[in-house]
Coordinates of C-alpha atoms and ligand atoms in Angstrom, one line a residue:
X224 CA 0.0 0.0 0.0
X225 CA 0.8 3.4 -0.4
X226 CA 3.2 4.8 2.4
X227 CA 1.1 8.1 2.7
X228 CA -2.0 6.2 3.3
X229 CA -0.7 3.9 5.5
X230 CA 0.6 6.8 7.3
X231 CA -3.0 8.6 7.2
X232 CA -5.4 5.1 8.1
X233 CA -2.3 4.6 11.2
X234 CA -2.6 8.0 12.4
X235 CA -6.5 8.2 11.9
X236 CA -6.7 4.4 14.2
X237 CA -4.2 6.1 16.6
X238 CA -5.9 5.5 20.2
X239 CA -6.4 8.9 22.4
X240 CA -9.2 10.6 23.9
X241 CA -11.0 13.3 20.9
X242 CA -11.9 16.7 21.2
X243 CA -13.5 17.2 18.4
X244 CA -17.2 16.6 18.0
X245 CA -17.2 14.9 14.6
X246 CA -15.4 11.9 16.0
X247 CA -17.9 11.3 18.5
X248 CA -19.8 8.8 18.4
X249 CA -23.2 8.0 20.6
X250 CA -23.2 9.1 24.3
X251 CA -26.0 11.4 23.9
X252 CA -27.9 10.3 26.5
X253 CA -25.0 10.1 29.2
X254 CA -23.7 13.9 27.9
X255 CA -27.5 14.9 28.3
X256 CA -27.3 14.0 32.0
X257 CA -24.1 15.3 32.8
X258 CA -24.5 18.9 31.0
X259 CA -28.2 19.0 33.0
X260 CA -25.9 18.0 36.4
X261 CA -23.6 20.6 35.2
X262 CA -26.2 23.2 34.6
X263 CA -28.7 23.1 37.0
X264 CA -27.2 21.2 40.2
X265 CA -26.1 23.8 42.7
X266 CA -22.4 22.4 43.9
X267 CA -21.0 19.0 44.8
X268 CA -18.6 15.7 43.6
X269 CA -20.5 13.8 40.8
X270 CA -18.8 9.9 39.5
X271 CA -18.1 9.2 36.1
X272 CA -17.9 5.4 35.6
X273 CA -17.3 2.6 33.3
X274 CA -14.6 0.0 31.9
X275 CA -11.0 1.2 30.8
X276 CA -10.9 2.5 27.1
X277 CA -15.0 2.9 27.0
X278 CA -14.7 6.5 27.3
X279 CA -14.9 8.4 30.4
X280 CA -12.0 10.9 29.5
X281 CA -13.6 11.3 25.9
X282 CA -17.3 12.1 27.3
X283 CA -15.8 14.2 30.3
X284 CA -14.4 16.3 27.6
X285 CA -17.4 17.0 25.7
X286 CA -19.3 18.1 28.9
X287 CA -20.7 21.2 27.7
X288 CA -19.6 24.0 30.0
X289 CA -20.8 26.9 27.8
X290 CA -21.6 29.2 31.2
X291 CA -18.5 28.1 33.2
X292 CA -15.1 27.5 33.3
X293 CA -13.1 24.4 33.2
X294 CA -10.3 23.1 35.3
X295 CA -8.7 19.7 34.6
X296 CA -6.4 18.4 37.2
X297 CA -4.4 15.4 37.6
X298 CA -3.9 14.7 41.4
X299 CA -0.6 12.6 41.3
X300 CA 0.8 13.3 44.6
X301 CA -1.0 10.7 47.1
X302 CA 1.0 9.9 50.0
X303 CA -1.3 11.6 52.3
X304 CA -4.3 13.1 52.9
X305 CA -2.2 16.6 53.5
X306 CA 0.1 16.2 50.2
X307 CA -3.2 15.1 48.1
X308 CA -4.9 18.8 49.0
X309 CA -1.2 20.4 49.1
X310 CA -1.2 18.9 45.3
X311 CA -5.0 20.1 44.6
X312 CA -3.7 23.6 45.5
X313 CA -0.3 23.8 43.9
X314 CA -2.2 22.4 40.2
X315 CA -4.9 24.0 40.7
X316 CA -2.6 28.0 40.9
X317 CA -0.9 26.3 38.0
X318 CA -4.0 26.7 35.5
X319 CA -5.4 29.7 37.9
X320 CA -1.8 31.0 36.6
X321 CA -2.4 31.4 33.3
X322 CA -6.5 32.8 33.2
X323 CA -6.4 37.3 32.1
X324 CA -7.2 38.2 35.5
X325 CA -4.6 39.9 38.0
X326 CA -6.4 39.2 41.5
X327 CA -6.6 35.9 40.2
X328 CA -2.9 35.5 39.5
X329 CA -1.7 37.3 42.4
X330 CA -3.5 34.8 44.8
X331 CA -2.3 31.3 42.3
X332 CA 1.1 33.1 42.3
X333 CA 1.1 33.7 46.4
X334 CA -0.1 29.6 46.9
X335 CA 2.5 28.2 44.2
X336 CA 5.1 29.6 45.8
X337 CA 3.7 28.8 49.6
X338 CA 3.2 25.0 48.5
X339 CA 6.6 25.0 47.1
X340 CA 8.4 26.9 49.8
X341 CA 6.1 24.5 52.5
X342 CA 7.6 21.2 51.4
X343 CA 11.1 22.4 50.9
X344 CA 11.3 23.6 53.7
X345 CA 13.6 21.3 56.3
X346 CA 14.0 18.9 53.7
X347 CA 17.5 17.8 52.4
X348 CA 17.3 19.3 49.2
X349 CA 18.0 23.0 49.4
X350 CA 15.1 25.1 47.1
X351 CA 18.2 27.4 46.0
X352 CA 19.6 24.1 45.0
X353 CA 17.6 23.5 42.3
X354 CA 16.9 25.2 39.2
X355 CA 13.5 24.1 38.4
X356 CA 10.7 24.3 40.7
X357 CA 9.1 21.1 39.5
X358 CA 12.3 19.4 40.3
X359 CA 12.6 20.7 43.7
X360 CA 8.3 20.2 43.8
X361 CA 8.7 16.6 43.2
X362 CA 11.7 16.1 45.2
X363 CA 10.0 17.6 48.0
X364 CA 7.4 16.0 48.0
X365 CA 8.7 12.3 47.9
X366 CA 9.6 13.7 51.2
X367 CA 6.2 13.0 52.5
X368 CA 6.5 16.7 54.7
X369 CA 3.6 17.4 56.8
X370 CA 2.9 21.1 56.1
X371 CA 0.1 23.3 57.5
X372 CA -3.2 22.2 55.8
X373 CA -5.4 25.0 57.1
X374 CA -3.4 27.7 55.2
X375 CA -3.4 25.0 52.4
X376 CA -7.3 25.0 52.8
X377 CA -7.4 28.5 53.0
X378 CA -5.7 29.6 49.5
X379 CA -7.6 27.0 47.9
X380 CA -10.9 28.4 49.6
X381 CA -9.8 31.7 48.3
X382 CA -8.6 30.9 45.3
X383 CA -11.8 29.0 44.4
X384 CA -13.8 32.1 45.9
X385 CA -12.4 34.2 43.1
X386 CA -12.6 32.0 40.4
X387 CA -16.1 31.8 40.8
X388 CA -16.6 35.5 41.4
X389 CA -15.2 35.8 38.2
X390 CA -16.8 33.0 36.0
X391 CA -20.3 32.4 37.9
X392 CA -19.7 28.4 37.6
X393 CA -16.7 26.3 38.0
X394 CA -16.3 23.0 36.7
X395 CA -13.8 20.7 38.2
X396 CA -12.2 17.8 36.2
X397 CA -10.4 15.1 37.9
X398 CA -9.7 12.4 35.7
X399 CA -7.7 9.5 36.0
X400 CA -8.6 9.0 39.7
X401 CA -10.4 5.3 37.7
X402 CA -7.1 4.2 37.6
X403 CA -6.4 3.9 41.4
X404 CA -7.8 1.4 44.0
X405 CA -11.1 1.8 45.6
X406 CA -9.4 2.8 49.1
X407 CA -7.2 5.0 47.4
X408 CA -9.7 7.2 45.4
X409 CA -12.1 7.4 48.6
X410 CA -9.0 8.6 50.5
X411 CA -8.5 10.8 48.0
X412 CA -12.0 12.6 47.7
X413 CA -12.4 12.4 51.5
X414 CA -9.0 14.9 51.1
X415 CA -10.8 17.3 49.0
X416 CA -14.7 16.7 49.7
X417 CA -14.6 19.5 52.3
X418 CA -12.4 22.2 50.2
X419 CA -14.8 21.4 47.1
X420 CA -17.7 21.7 48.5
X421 CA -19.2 25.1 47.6
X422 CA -21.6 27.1 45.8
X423 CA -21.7 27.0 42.2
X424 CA -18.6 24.3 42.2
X425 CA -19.1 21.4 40.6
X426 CA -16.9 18.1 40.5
X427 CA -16.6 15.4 38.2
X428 CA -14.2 12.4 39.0
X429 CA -13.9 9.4 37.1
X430 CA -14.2 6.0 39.2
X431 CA -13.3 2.4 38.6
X432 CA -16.2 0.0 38.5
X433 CA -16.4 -1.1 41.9
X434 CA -17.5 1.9 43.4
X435 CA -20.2 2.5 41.3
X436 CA -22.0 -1.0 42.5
X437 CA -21.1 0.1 46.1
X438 CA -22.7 3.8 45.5
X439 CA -25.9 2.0 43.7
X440 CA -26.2 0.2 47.0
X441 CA -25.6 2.6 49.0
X442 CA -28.2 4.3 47.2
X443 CA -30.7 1.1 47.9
X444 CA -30.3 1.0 51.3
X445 CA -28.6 -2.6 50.4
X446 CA -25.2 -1.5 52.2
X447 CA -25.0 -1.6 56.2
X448 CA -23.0 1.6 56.8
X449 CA -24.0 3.7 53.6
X450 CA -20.8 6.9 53.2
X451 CA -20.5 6.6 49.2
X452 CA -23.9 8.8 49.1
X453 CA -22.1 11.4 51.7
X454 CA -19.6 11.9 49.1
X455 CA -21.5 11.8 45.3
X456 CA -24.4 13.2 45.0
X457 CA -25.0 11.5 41.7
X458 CA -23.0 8.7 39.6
X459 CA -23.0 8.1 35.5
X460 CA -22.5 4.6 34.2
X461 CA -20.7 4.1 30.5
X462 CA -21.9 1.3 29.0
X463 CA -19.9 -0.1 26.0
X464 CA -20.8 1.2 22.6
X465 CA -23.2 -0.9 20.0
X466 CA -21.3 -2.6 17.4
X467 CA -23.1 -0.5 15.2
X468 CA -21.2 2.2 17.1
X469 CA -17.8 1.1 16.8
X470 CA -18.0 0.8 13.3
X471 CA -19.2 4.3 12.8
X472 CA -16.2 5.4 15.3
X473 CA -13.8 3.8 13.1
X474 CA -15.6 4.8 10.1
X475 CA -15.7 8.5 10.3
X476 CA -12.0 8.5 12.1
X477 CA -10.7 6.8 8.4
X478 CA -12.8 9.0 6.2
X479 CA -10.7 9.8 3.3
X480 CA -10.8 5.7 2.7
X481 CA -14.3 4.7 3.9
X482 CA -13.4 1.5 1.4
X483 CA -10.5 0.3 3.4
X484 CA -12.0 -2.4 5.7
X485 CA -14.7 -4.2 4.1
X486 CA -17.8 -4.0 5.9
X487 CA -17.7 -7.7 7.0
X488 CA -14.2 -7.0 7.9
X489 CA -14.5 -3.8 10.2
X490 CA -17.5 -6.1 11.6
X491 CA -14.8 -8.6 13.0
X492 CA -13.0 -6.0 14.3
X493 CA -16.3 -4.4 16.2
X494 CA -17.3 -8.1 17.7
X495 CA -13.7 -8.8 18.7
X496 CA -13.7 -5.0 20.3
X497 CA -17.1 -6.2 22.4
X498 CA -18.1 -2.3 22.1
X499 CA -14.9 -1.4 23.9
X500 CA -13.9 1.5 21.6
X501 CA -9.8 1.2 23.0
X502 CA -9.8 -2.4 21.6
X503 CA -11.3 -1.3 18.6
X504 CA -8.8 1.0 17.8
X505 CA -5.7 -1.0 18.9
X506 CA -7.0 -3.7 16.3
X507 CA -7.8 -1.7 13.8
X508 CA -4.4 -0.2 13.8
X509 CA -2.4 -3.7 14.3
X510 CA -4.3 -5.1 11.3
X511 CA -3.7 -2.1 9.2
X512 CA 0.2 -2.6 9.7
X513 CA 0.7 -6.3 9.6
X514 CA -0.8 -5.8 6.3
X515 CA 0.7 -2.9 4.9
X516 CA 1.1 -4.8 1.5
X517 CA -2.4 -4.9 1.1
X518 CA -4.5 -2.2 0.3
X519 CA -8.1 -3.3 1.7
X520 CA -9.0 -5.4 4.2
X521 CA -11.5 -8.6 3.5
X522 CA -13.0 -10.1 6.5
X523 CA -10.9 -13.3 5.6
X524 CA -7.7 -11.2 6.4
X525 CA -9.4 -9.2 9.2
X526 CA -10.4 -12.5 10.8
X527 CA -7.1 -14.3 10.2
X528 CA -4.8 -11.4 11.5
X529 CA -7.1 -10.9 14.7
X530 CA -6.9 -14.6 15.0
X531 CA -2.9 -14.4 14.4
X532 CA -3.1 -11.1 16.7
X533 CA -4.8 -12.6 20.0
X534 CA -3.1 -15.8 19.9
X535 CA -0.1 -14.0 20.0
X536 CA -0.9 -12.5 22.8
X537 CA -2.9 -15.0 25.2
X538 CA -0.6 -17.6 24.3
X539 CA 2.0 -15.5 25.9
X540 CA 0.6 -15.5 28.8
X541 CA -1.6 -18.7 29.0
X542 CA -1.4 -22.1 27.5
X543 CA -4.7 -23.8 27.6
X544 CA -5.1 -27.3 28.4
X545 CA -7.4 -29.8 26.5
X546 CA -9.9 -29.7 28.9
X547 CA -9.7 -26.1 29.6
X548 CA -10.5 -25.7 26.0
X549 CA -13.3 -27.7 26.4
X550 CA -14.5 -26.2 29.5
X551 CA -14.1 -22.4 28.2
X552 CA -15.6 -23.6 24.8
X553 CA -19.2 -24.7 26.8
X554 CA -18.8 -21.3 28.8
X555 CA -18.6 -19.8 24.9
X556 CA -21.7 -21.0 23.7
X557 CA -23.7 -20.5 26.5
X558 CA -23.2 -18.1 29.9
X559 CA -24.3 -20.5 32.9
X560 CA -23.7 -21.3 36.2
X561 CA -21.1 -23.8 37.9
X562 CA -23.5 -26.3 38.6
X563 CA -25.3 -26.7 35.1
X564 CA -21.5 -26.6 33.7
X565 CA -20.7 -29.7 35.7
X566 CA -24.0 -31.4 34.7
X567 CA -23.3 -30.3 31.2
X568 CA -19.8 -32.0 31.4
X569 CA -20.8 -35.0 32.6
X570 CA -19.1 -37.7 31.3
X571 CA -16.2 -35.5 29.8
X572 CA -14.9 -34.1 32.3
X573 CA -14.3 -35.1 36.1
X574 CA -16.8 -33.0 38.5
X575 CA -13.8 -31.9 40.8
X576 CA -11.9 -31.0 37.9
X577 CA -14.3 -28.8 36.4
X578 CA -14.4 -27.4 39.8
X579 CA -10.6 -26.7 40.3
X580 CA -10.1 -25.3 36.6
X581 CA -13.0 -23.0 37.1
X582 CA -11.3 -21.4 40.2
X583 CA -8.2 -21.4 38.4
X584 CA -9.4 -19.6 35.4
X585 CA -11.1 -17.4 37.5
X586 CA -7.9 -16.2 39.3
X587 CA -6.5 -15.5 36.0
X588 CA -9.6 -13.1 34.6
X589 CA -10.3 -15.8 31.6
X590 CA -13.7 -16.3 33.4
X591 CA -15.7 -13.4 35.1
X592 CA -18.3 -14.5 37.2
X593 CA -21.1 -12.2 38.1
X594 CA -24.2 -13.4 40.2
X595 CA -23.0 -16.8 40.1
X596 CA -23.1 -17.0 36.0
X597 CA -19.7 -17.1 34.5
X598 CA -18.9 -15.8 31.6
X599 CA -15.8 -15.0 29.4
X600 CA -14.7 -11.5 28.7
X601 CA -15.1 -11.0 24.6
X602 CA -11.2 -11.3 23.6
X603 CA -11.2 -14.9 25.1
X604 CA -14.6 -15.6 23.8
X605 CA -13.4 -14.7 20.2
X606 CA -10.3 -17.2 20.6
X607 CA -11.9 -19.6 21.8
X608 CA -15.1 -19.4 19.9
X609 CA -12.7 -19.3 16.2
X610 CA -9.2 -21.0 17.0
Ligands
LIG880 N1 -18.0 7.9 22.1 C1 -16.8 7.8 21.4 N2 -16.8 8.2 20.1 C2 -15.6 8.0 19.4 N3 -14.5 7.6 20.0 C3 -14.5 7.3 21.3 C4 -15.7 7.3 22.0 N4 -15.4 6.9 23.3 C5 -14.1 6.6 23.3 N5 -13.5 6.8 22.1 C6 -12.1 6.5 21.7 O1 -11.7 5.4 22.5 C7 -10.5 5.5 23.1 C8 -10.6 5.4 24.6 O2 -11.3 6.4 25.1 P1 -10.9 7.2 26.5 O3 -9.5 7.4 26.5 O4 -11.8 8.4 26.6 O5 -11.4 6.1 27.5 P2 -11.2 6.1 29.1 O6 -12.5 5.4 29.6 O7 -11.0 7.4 29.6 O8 -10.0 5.1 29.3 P3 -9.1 5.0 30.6 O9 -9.7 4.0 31.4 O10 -7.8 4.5 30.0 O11 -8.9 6.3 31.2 C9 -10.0 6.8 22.7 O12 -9.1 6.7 21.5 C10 -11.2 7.6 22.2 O13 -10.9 8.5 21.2
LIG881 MG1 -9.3 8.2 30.7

């Protein structure tokens, strides 16, 4: 194939979160809610959740925040409840840094420097030592110094007191907080719940999975001790994207070659991808360049090089045996529970044996189990289902 539109479908494929509304595919009805939540609720810390690579940083981007102001922030500093809000403050003056508004500067400018001055103070690095105050702000603050939180709390009240003075409604945008443990991010927004909670500020944080069933329950009254609800006022689930979706997602990303995967073809790729769009990409993008002599993809090479691509991969990290295969292959066709498994096995394989490899499999994520049905996620129903 040509190099240049090899270079154009590889870029096009190339897995990050959009910005652009073009590229967007579905979530309507989950932007709907979070642009009302964004509008019309008051204040408050509201979850974004779903599945890694379904989205969250994509649709947390398109929240519409025509009548406020946006403020993403990474928190990476988490070594205690004190550094985590220290970290709040000194990102937050960072951004407040560069807004066109000089009582707004002078205050960020004031709490960079007291954050930074804070935690090198008494610490073995010198500040005059070092030549960048990230350096020096990192250093620092592997040191794990205490420092005073209530003048931490207090530039950060005053510097959110501004902002809002000045833009009506600020929306906060912490992202990537999915990626920690559940005890972790509730440490985390325990830090911050007080300092965010205020008039016309309005949070968004995106969670892994397992605090969304907790806050649902919560929520139910199904939970002993209920605190989730003390914390979110409201949660969003993001369920995976239609097949239908994922080939309009690729579809529109690859525009100036709509012919290049053959409809049957960019349908292998969408059931492989089980509506995860990130998986959808990634194989997009490996089949485009083990095949970069060819210049369209059939669903015969589409289904061969995912074949040749997951192999590849699970077979690099498990081997199955026989009678795995034939355990995971009954899972495949059917989603049941242990007992109908070992009823359905009968004859083939031992009871006990059906019993161990289950728990086995289980430890290793090739079977899921939720309310006692197993299941298999869709990679290793797709290997097993066509190899
Ligand atoms: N609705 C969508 N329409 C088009 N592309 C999408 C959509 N949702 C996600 N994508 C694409 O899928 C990929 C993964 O999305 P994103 O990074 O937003 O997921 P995430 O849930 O934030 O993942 P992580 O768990 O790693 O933070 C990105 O390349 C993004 O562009
Ligand atoms: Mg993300």
């Amino acid at each position: 194939m040509n190099k240049n539109k090899l270079k154009y479908i590889i870029k096009a494929l190339f897995d990050a979160p959009i910005s652009n509304k073009d590229f967007l595919v579905n979530r309507e009805k989950e932007l709907n809610h979070l642009n009302k939540i964004a509008y019309f609720q008051p204040m408050g810390i509201f979850g974004l959740c779903g599945e890694t690579g379904v989205g969250k940083t994509t649709t947390l981007n398109f929240i519409d925040s025509e009548d406020a102001k946006r403020f993403h922030i990474l928190i990476t500093e988490k070594d205690s409840k004190e550094i985590i809000i220290g970290d709040f403050l000194y990102k937050l003056s960072i951004l407040a840094l560069k807004l066109k508004n000089k009582k707004i500067n002078n205050i960020a400018k004031e709490s960079k420097e007291f954050i930074l001055n804070e935690m090198n103070y008494n610490t073995t690095y010198g500040g005059g030592l070092s030549f960048a105050a990230n350096i020096s702000y990192e250093k620092s603050v592997n040191n794990r110094k205490r420092f005073n939180i209530y003048s931490v709390k207090e530039y950060i009240d005053k510097l959110l007191s501004l902002l809002v003075e000045e833009y009506g409604k600020i929306l906060i945008i912490i992202d990537e907080l999915d990626k920690e443990k559940k005890e972790e991010v509730l440490n985390i927004l325990d830090s911050l719940k007080n300092v965010l909670f205020k008039e016309n500020i309005i949070t968004f944080v995106s969670l892994p999975f397992s605090i969304y069933r907790e806050y649902s329950n919560d929520r139910m009254r199904w939970n002993e001790s209920g605190n989730l609800e003390n914390i979110f006022k409201d949660m969003i689930f993001l369920d995976s994207l239609t097949i239908e979706d994922i080939k309009k997602m690729i579809l529109k990303r690859i525009k100036e070659y709509p012919d290049y995967f053959d409809i049957e073809a960019l349908n292998e790729i969408a059931v492989f991808s089980d509506g995860n769009p990130r998986d959808a990409l990634w194989m997009a993008q490996q089949i485009a360049l083990i095949n970069s002599d060819i210049d369209r993809i059939s669903k015969d090479i589409a289904k061969k090089s995912i074949g040749m691509i997951i192999s590849q991969n699970i077979e690099k990290s498990f081997s199955f045996t026989k009678i795995q295969k034939i355990i995971l292959k009954e899972i495949a066709r059917n989603s049941l529970d242990k007992s109908t498994l070992v009823k359905k096995l009968e004859g083939k394989v031992k009871r006990q044996t059906v019993y161990t490899y289950i728990k086995r499999l289980m430890n290793d994520g090739i079977i899921i189990e939720n309310k006692d049905i197993l299941y298999l996620p869709a990679k290793i129903r797709y290997y097993i289902e066509n190899f």
